[in-house]
Short mmCIF file of C-alpha atoms in Angstrom, two decimals:
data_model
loop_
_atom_site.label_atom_id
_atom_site.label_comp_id
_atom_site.label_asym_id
_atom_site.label_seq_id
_atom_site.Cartn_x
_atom_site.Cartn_y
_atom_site.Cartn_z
CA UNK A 29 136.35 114.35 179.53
CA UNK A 30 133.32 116.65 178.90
CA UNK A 31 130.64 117.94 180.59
CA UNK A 32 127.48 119.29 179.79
CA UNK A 33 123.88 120.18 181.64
CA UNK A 34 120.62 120.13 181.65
CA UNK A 35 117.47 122.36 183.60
CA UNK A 36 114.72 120.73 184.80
CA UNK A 37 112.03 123.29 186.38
CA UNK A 38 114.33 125.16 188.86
CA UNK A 39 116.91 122.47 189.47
CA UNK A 40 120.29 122.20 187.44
CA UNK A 41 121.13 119.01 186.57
CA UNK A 42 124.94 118.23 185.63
CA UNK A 43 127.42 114.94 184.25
CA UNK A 44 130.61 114.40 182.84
CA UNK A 45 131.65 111.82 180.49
CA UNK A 46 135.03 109.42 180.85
CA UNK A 47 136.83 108.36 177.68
CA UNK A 48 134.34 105.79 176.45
CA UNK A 49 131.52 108.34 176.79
CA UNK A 50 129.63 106.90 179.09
CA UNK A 51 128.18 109.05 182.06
CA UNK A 52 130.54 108.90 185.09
CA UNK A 53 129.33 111.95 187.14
CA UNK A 54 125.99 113.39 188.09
CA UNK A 55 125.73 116.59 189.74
CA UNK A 56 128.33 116.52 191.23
CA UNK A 57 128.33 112.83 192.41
CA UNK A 58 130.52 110.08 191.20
CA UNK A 59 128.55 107.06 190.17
CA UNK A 60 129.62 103.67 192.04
CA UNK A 61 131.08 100.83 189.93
CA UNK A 62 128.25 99.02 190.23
CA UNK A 63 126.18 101.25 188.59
CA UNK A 64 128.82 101.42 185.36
CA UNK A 65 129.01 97.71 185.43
CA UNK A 66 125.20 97.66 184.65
CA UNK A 67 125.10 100.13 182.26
CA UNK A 68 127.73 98.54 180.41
CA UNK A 69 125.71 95.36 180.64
CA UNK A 70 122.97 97.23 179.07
CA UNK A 71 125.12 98.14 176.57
CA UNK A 72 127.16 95.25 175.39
CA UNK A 73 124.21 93.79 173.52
CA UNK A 74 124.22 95.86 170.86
CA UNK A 75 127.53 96.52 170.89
CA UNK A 76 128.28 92.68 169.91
CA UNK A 77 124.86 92.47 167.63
CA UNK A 78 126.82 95.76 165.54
CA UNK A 79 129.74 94.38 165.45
CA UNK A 80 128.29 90.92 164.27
CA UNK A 81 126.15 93.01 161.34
CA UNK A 82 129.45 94.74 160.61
CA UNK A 83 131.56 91.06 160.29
CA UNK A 84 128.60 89.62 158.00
CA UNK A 85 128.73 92.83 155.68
CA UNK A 86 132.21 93.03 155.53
CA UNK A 87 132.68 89.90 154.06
CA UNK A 88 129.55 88.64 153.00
CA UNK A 89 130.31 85.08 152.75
CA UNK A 90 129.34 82.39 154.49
CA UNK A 91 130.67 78.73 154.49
CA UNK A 92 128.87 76.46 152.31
CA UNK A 93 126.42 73.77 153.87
CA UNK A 94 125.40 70.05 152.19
CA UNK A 95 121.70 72.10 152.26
CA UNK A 96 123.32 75.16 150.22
CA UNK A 97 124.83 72.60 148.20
CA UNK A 98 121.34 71.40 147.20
CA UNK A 99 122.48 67.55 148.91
CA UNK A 100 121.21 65.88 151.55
CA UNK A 101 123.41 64.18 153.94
CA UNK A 102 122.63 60.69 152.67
CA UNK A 103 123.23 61.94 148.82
CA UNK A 104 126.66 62.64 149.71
CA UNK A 105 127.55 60.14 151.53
CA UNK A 106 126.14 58.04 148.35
CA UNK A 107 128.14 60.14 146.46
CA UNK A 108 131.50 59.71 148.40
CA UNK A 109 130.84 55.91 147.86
CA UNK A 110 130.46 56.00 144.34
CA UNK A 111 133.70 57.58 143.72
CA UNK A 112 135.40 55.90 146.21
CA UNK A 113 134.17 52.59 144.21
CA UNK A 114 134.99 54.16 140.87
CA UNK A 115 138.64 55.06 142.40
CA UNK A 116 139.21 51.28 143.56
CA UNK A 117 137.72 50.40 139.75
CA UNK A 118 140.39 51.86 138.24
CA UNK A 119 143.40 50.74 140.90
CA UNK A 120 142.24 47.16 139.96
CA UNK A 121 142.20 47.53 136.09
CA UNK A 122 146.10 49.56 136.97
CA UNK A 123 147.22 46.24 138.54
CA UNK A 124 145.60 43.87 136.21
CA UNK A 125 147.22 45.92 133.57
CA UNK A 126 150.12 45.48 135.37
CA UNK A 127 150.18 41.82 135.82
CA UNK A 128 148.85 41.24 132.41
CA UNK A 129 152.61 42.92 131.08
CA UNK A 130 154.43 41.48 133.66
CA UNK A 131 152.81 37.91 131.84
CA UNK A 132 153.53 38.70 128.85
CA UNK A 133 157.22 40.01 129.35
CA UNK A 134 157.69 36.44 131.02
CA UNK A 135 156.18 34.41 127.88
CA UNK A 136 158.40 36.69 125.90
CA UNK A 137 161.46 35.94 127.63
CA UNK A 138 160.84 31.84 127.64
CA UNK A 139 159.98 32.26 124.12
CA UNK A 140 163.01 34.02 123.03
CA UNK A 141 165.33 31.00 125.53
CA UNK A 142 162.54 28.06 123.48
CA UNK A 143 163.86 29.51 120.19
CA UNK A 144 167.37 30.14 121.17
CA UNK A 145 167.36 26.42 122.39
CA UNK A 146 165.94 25.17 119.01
CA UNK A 147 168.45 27.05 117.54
CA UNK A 148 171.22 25.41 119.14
CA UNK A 149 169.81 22.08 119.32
CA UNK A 150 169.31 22.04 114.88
CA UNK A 151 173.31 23.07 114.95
CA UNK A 152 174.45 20.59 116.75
CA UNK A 153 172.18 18.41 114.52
CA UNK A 154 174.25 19.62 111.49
CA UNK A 155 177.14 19.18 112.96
CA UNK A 156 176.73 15.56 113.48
CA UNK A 157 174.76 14.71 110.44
CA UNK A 158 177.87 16.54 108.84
CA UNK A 159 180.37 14.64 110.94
CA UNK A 160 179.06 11.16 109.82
CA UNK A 161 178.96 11.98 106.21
CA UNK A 162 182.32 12.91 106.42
CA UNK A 163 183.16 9.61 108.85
CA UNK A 164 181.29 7.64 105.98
CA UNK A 165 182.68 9.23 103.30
CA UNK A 166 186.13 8.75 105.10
CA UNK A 167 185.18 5.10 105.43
CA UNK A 168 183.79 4.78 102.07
CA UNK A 169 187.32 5.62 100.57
CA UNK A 170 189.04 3.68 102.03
CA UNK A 171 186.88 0.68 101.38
CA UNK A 172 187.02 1.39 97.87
CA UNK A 173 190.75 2.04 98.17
CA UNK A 174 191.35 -1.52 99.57
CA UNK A 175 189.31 -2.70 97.06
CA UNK A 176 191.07 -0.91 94.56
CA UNK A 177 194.37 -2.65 95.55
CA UNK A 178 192.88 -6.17 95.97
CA UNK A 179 191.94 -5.83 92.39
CA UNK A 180 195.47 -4.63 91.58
CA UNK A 181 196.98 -7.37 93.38
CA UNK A 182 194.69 -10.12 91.69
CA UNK A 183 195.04 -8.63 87.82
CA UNK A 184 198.86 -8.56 88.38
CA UNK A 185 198.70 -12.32 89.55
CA UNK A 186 196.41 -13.23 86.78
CA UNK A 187 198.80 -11.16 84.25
CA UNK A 188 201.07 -13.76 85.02
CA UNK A 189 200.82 -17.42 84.21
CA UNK A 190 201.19 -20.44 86.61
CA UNK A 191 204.29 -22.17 86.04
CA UNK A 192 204.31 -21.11 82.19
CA UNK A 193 207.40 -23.05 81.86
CA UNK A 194 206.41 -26.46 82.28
CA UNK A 195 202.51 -25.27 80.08
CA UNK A 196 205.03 -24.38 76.99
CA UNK A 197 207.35 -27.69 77.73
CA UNK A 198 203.76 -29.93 77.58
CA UNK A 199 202.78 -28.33 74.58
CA UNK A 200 205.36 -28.78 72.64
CA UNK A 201 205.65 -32.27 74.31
CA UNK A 202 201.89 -32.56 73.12
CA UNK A 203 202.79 -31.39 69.37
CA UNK A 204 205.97 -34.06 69.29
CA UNK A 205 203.81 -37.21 70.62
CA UNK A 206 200.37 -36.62 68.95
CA UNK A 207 200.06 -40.11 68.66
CA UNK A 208 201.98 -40.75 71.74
CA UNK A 209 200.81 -38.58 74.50
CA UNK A 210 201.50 -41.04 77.39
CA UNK A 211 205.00 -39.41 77.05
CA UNK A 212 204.05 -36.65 78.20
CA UNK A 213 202.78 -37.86 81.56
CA UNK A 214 205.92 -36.52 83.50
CA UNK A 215 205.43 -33.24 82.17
CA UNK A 216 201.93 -33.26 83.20
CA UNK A 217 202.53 -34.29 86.78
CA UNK A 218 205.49 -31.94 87.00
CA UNK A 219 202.80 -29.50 86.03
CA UNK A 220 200.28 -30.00 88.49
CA UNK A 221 203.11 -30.57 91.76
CA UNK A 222 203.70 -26.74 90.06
CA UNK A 223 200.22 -25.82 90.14
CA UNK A 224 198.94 -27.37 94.01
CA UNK A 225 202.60 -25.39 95.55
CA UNK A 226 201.34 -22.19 94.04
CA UNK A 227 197.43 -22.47 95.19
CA UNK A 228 199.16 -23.02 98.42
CA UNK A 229 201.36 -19.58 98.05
CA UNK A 230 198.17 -17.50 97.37
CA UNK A 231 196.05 -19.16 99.73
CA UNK A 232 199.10 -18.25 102.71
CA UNK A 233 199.09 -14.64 101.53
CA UNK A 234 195.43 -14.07 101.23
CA UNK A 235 195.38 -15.26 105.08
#
């Protein structure tokens, strides 16, 4: 608290100040709260208009605006489109991308099963063009085997003579009678009984 005073002609004038300085007694009177209320009315102004000065000095920034920004409202809103179109541009190419490898990772896999199955299926072509040349070469020797042994069997007959007795008997039955061969006609019949019986032997075993 302070006080100080004043003259004015022949009359003393007088206050006091509280803690926020403001005049709280006059000459000895106490000012109503009515009166204070006003005065700090008064006063509250410019208290608030300093303290907004101080507040813009202090930090001397202010928030930027679409006008401070040189852009209308439509120009960024034209703006925000664009990129929003350019962002769903490239999401699109991402998933065609994506479906393009899943594609081709699909081909790849049915080609590699194709060619596996071709594969397979010229094996199994090898193996049975190799299994029948060996089933017709089997076949083959036997046939010529058989035939082999036929032959065998028919040059061993043909080594030996039919009924060579009774051919060297009528020979020498043929040399003796020259001029007389009707003797021989026994010989010759004996021959061909001889003959017929062993026609009828082959014929039996050949069956």
């Amino acid at each position: 608290m302070g006080g100080s005073g004043s003259t004015h002609g022949s009359r003393k004038v007088s206050f006091e100040l509280d803690e926020q300085e403001q005049v709280r007694v006059l000459q000895g009177i106490r000012l109503s709260e009515d009166v204070v209320n006003r005065m700090k009315e008064k006063s509250q102004p410019k208290q608030d208009q300093r303290s907004q000065e101080k507040s813009k000095v202090s930090t001397g920034i202010c928030p930027p605006t679409t006008e401070s920004l040189g852009q209308k409202p439509s120009e960024a809103k034209e703006e925000l489109y664009k990129r929003y179109e350019q962002e769903q541009a490239m999401v699109q190419e991402e998933l065609l991308r994506l479906a393009k490898r899943e594609k081709e990772a699909v081909s790849e896999s049915l080609g590699a099963a194709l060619q596996q199955e071709r594969i397979c299926a010229r094996e199994d072509k090898q193996k049975a063009s190799h299994l029948n040349s060996e089933i017709y070469k089997l076949t083959l020797d036997q046939y010529n085997e058989a035939v082999t042994n036929a032959e065998d069997q028919i040059r061993k007959r043909n080594t030996q003579p039919i009924c060579a007795n009774l051919q060297e008997a009528i020979m020498e039955c043929y040399n003796e009678n020259k001029q007389q061969v009707l003797n021989c006609s026994e010989l010759v019949k004996e021959y061909q009984r001889c003959v017929r019986l062993a026609q009828k032997e082959l014929l039996v075993h050949f069956d």
